[in-house]
PDB file of C-alpha atoms and ligand atoms in Angstrom:
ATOM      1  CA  UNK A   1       0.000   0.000   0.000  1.00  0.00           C
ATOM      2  CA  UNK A   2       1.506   3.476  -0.838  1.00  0.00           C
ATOM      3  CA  UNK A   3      -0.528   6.541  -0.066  1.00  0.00           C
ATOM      4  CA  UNK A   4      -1.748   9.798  -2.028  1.00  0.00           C
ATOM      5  CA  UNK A   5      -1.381  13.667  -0.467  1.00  0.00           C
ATOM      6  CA  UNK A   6      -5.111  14.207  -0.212  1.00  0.00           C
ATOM      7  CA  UNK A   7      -7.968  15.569   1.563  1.00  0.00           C
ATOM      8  CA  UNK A   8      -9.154  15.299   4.439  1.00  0.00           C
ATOM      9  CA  UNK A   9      -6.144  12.142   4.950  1.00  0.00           C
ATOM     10  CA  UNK A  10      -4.164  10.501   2.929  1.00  0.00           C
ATOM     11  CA  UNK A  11      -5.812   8.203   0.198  1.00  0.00           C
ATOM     12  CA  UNK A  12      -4.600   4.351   0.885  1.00  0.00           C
ATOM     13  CA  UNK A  13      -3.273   3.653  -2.555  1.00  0.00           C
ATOM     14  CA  UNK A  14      -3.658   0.179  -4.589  1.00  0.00           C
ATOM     15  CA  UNK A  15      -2.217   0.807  -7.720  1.00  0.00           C
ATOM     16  CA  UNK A  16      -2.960  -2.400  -8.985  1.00  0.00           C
ATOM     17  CA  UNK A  17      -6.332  -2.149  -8.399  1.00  0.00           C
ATOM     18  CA  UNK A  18      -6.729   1.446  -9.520  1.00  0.00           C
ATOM     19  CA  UNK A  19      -8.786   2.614 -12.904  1.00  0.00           C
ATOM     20  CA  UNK A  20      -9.043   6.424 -13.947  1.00  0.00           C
ATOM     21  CA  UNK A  21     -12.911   7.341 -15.128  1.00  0.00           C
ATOM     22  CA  UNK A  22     -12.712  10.584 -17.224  1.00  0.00           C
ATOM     23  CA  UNK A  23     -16.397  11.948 -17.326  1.00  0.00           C
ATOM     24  CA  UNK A  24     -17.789  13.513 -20.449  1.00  0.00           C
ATOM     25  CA  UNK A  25     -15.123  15.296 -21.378  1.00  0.00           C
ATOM     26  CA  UNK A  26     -17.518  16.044 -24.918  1.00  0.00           C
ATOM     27  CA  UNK A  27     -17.416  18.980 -27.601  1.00  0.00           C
ATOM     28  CA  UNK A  28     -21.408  18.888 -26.479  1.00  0.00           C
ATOM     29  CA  UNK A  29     -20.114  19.922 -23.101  1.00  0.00           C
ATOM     30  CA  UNK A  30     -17.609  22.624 -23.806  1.00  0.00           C
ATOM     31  CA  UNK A  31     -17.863  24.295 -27.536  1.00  0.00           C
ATOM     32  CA  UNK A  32     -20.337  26.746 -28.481  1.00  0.00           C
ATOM     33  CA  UNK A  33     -23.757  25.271 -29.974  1.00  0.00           C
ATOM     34  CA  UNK A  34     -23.635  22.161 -27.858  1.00  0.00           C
ATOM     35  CA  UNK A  35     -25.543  20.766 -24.933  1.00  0.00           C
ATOM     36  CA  UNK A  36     -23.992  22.917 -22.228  1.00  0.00           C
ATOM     37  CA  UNK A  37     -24.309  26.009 -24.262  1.00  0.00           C
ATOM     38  CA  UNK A  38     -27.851  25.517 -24.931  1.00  0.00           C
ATOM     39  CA  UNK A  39     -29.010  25.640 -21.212  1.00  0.00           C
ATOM     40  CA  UNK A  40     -27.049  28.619 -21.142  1.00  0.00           C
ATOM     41  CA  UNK A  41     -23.725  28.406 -19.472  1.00  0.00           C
ATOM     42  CA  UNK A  42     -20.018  29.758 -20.063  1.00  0.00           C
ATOM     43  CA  UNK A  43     -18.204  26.732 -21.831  1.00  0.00           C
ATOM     44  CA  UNK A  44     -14.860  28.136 -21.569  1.00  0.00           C
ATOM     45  CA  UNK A  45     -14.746  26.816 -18.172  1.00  0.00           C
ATOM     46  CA  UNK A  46     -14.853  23.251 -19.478  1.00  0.00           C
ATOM     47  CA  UNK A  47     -12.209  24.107 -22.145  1.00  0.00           C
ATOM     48  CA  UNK A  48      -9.745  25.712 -19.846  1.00  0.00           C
ATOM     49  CA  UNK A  49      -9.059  21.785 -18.313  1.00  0.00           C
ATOM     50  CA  UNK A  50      -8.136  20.147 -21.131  1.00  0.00           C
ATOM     51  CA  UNK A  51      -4.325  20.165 -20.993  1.00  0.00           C
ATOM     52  CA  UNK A  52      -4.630  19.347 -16.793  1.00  0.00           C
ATOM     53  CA  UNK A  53      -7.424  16.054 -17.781  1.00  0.00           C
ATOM     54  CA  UNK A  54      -4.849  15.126 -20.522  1.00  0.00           C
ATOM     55  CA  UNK A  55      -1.444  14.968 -18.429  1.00  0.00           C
ATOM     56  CA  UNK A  56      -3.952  13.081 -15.515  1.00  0.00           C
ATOM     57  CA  UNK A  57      -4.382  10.722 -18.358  1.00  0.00           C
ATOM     58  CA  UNK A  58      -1.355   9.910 -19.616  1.00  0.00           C
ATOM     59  CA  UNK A  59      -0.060   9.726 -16.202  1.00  0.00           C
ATOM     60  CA  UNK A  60      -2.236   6.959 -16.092  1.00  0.00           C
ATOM     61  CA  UNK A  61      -1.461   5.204 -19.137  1.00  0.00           C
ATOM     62  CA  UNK A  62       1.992   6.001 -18.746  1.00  0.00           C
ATOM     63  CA  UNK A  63       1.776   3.730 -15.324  1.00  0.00           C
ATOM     64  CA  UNK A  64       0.007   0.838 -17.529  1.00  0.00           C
ATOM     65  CA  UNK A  65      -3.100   1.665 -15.229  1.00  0.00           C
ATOM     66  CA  UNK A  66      -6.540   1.493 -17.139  1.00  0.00           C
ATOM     67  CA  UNK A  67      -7.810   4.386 -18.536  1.00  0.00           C
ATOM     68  CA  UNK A  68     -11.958   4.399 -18.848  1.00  0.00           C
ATOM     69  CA  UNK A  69     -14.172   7.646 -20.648  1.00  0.00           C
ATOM     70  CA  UNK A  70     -17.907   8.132 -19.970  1.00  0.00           C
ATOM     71  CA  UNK A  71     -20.045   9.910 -22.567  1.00  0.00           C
ATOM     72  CA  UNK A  72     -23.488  11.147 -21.721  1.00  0.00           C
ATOM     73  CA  UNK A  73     -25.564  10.579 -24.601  1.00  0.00           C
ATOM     74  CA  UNK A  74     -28.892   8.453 -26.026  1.00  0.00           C
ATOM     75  CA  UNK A  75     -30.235   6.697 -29.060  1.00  0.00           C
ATOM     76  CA  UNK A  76     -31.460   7.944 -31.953  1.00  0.00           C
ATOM     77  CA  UNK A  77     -34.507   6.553 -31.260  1.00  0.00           C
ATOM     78  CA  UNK A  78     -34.632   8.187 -28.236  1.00  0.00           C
ATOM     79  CA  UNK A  79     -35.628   5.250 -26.341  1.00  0.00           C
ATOM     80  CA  UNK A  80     -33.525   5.659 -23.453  1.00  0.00           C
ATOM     81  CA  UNK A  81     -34.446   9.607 -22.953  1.00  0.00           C
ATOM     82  CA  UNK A  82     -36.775   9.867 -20.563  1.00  0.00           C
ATOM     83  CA  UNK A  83     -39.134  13.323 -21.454  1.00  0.00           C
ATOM     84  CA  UNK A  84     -38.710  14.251 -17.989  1.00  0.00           C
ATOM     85  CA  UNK A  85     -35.047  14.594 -19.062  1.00  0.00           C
ATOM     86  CA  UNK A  86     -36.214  16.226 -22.439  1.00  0.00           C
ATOM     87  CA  UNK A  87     -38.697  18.760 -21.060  1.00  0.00           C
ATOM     88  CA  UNK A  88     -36.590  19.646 -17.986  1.00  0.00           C
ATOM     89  CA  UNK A  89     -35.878  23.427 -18.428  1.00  0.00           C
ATOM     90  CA  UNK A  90     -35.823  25.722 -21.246  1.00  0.00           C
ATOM     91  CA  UNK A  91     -32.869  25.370 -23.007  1.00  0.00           C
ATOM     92  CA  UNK A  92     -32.189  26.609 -26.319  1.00  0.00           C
ATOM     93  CA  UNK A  93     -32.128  23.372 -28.374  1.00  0.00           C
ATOM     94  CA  UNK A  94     -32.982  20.002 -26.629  1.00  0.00           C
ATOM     95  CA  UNK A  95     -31.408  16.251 -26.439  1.00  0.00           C
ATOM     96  CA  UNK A  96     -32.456  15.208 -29.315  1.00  0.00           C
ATOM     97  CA  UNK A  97     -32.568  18.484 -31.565  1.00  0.00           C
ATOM     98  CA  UNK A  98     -29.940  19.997 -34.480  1.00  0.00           C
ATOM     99  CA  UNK A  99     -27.682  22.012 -33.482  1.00  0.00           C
ATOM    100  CA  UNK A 100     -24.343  22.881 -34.945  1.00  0.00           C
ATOM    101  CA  UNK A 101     -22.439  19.729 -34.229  1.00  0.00           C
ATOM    102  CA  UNK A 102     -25.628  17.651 -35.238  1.00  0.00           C
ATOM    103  CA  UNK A 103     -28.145  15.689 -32.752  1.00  0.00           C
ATOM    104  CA  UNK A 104     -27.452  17.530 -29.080  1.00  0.00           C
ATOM    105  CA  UNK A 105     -26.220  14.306 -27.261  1.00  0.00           C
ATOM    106  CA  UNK A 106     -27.281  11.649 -29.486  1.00  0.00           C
ATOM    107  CA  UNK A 107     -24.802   8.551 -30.164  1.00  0.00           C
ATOM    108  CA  UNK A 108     -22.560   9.106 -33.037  1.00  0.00           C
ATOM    109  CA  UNK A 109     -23.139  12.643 -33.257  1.00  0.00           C
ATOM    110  CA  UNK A 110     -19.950  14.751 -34.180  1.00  0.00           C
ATOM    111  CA  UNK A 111     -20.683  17.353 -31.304  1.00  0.00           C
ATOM    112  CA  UNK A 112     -21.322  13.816 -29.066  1.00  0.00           C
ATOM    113  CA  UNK A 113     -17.814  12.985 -29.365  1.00  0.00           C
ATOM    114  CA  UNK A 114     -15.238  13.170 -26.667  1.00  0.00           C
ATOM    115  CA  UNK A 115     -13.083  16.306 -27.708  1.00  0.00           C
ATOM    116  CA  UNK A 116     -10.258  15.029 -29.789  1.00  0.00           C
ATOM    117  CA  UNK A 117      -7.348  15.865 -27.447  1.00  0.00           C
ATOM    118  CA  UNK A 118      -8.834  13.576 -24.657  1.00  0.00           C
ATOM    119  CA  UNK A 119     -10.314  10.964 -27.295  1.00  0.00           C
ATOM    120  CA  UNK A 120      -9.596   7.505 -25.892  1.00  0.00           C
ATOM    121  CA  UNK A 121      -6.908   4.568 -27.460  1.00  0.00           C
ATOM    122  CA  UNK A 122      -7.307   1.553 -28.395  1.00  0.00           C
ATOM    123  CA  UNK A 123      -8.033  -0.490 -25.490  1.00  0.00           C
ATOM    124  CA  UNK A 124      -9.367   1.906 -23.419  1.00  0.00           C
ATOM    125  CA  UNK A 125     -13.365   1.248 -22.442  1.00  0.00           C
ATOM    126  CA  UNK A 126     -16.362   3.531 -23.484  1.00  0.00           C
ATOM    127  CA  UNK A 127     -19.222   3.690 -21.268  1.00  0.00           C
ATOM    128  CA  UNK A 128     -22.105   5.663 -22.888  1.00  0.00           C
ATOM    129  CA  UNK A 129     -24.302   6.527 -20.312  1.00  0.00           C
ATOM    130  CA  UNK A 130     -27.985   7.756 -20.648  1.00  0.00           C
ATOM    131  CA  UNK A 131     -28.146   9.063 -17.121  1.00  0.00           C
ATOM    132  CA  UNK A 132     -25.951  12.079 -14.850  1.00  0.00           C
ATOM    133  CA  UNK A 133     -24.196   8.836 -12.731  1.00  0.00           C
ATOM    134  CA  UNK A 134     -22.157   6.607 -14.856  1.00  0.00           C
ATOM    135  CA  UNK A 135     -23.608   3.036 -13.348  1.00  0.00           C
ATOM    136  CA  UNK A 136     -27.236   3.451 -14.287  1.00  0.00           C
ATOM    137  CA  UNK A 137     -27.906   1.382 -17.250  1.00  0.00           C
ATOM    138  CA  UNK A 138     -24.861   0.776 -17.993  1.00  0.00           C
ATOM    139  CA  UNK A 139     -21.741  -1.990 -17.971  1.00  0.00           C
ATOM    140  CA  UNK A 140     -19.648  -0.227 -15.823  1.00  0.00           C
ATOM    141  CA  UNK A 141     -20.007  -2.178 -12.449  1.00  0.00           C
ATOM    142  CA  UNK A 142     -19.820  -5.298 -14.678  1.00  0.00           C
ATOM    143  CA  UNK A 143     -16.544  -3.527 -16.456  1.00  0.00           C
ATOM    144  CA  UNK A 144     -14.529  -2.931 -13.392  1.00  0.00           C
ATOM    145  CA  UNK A 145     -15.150  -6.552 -11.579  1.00  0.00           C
ATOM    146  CA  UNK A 146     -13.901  -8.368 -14.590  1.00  0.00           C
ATOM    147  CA  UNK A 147     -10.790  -5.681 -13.937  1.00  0.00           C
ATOM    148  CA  UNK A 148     -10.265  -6.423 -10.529  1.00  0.00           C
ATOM    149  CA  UNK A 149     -10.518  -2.428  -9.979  1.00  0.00           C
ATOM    150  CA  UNK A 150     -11.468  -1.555  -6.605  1.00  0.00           C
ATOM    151  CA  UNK A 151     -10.194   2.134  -6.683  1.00  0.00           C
ATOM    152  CA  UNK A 152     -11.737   5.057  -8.970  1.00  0.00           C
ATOM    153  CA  UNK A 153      -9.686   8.468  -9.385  1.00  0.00           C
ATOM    154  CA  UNK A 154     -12.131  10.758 -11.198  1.00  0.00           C
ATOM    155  CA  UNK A 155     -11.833  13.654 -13.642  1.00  0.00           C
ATOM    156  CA  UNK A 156     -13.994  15.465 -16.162  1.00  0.00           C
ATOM    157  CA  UNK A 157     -17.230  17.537 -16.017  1.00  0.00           C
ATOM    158  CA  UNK A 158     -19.378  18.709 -14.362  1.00  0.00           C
ATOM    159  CA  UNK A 159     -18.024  18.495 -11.041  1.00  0.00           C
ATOM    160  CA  UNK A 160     -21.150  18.706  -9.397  1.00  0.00           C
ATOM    161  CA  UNK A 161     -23.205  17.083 -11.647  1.00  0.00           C
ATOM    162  CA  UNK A 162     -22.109  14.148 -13.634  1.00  0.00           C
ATOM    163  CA  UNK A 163     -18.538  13.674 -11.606  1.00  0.00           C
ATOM    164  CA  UNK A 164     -20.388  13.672  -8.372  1.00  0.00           C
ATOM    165  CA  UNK A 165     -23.307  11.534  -9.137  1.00  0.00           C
ATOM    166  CA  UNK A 166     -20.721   8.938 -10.207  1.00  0.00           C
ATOM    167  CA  UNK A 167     -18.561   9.377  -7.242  1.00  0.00           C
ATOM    168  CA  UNK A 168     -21.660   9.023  -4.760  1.00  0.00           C
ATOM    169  CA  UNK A 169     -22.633   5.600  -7.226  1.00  0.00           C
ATOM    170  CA  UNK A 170     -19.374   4.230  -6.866  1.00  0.00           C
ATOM    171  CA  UNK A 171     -19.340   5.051  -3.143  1.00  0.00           C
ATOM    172  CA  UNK A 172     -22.541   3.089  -2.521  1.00  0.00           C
ATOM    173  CA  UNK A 173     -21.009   0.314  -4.397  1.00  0.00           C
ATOM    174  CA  UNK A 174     -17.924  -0.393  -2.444  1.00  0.00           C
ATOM    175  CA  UNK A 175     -14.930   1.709  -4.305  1.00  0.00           C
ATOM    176  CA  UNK A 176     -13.139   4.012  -2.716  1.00  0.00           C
ATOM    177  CA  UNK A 177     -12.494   7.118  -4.781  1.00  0.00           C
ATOM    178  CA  UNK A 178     -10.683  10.002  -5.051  1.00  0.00           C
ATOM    179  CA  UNK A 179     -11.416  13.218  -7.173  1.00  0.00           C
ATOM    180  CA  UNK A 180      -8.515  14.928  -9.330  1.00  0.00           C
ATOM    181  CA  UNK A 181      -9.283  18.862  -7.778  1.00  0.00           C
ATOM    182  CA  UNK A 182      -7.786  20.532 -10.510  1.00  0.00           C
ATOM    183  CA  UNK A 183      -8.916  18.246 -13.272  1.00  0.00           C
ATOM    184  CA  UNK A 184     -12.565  18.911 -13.098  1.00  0.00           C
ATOM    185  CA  UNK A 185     -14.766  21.390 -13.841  1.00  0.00           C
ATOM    186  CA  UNK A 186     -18.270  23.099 -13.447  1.00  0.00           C
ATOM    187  CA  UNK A 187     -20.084  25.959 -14.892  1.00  0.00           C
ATOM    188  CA  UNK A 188     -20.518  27.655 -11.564  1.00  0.00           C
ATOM    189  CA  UNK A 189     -17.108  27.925  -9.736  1.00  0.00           C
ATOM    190  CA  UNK A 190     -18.965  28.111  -6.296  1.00  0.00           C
ATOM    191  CA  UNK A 191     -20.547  24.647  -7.238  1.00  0.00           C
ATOM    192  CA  UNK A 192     -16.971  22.882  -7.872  1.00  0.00           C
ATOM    193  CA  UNK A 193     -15.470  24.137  -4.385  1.00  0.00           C
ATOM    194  CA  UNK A 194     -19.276  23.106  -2.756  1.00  0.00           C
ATOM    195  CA  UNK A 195     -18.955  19.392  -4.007  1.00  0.00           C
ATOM    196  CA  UNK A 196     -15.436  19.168  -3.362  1.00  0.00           C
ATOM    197  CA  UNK A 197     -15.939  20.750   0.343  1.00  0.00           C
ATOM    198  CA  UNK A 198     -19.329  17.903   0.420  1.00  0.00           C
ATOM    199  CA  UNK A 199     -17.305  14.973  -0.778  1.00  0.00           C
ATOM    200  CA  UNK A 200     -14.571  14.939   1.304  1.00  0.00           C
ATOM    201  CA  UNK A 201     -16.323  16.336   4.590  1.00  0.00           C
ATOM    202  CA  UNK A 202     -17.219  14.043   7.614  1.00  0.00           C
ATOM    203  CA  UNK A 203     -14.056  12.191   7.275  1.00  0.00           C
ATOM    204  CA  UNK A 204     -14.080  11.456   3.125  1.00  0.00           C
ATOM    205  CA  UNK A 205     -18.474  10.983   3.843  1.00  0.00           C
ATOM    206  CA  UNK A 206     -18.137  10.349  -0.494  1.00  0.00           C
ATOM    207  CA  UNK A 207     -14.409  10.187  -1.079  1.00  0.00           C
ATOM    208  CA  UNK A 208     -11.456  12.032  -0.974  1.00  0.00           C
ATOM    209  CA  UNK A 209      -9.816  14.742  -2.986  1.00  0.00           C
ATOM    210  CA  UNK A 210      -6.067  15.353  -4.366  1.00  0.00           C
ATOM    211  CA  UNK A 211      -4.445  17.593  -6.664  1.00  0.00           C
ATOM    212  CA  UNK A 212      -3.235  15.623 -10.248  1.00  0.00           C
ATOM    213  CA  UNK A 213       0.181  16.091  -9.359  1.00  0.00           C
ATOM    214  CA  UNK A 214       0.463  14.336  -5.666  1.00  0.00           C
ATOM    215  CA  UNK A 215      -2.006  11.759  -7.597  1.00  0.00           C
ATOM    216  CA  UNK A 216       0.455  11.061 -10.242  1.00  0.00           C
ATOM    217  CA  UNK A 217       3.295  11.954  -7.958  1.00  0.00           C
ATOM    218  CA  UNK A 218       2.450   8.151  -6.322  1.00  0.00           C
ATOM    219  CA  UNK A 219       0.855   6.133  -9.042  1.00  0.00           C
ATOM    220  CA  UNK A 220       4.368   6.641 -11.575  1.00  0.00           C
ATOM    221  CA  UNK A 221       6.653   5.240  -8.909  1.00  0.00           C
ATOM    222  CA  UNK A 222       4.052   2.128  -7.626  1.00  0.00           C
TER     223      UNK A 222
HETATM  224  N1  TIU B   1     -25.424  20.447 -16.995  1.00  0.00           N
HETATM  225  C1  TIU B   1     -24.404  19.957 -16.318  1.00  0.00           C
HETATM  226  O1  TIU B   1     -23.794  20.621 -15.462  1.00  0.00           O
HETATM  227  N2  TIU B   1     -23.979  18.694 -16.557  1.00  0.00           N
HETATM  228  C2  TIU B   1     -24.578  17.742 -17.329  1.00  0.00           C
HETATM  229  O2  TIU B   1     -25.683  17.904 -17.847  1.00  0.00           O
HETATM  230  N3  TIU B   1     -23.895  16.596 -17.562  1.00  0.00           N
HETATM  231  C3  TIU B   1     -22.631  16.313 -17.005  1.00  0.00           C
HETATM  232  O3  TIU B   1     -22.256  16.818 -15.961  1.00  0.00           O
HETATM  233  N4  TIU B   1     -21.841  15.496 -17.713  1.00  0.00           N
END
């Protein structure tokens, strides 16, 4: 056991049995005309990350540990889009709709895509996931027992949203995780520092917290 610098005590590294989830990082979550845009919200925030998500991931694949991407998104059909999820809100264009980068959030969709400097390699899982949390409805739990991974590190957007859905998911299902601070991101700065503050409180309550460096700081000499 070796241990990450992190908050509110040091994480209890396994290496072995670690497995970096990168949430959403999608052009429908952080360029103009996508699905972030359309409920109204400042994408440069999301765009700003990039560089700190990539060197968190090829920390990771530089240390032979796996490497696994989430993308929110549905059928074309539809079929898995509940209309609560449609109608919620009044955004500009819907799941579903044409926009600029085609179908907002539809599978296969150019603006669907994970954004081409974080797109994944070959060997490196997919999960397309229809809800916020990366476990509903999909393989993932099935995904990391035939991995052996008992240890998340998390990364990608939103922090307070999708990343901390997962994270509380994960939680509930016996891994213990640990959030990358500086390589996730919200639209609403006060919301990032909230969930970080709300994950790690009451003694890691959700999980813990750690900056990318003390995180790869420990996994690229395990
Ligand atoms: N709107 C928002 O903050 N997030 C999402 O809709 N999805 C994710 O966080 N991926």
């Amino acid at each position: 056991m070796v241990e990450i610098k992190a908050e509110p005590f040091p994480f209890p590294a396994r290496p072995e049995e670690m497995a970096l989830i990168v949430i959403d990082m999608q052009r429908d979550f952080a360029e103009p005309g996508g699905f972030g845009a359309s409920l109204g919200n400042d994408v440069g925030r999301i765009t700003r990350i990039v560089p700190d998500v990539k060197r968190l991931i090829q920390g990771f694949r530089n240390a032979g540990l796996p490497v696994i991407h989430t993308m929110e998104c549905h059928k074309p059909d539809l079929s898995d889009l509940p209309p609560a999820k449609r109608n919620r809100g009044d955004p500009s264009i819907r799941i579903g709709d044409v926009g600029p980068m085609g179908r907002i959030l539809i599978a296969g969709e150019p603006g669907t895509a994970i954004m081409p400097e974080l797109a994944p390699i070959a060997g490196e899982v997919v999960i397309e996931k229809p809800g916020k949390g990366a476990f509903y409805a999909t393989e993932l739990g099935d995904v990391l027992k035939r991995k052996g991974i008992t240890q998340l590190v998390f990364a990608g957007v939103t922090t307070e949203v999708c990343v901390q859905t997962t994270m509380r998911e994960a939680n509930d299902r016996g891994y213990e995780c640990l959030l990358a601070e500086d390589a996730t991101e919200s639209y609403f700065p006060e919301f990032k520092e909230a969930a970080i503050a709300m994950i790690r409180a009451q003694g890691a309550i959700v999980g813990w917290t750690a900056s990318i460096d003390d995180i790869l700081e420990t996994i690229s000499h395990a």
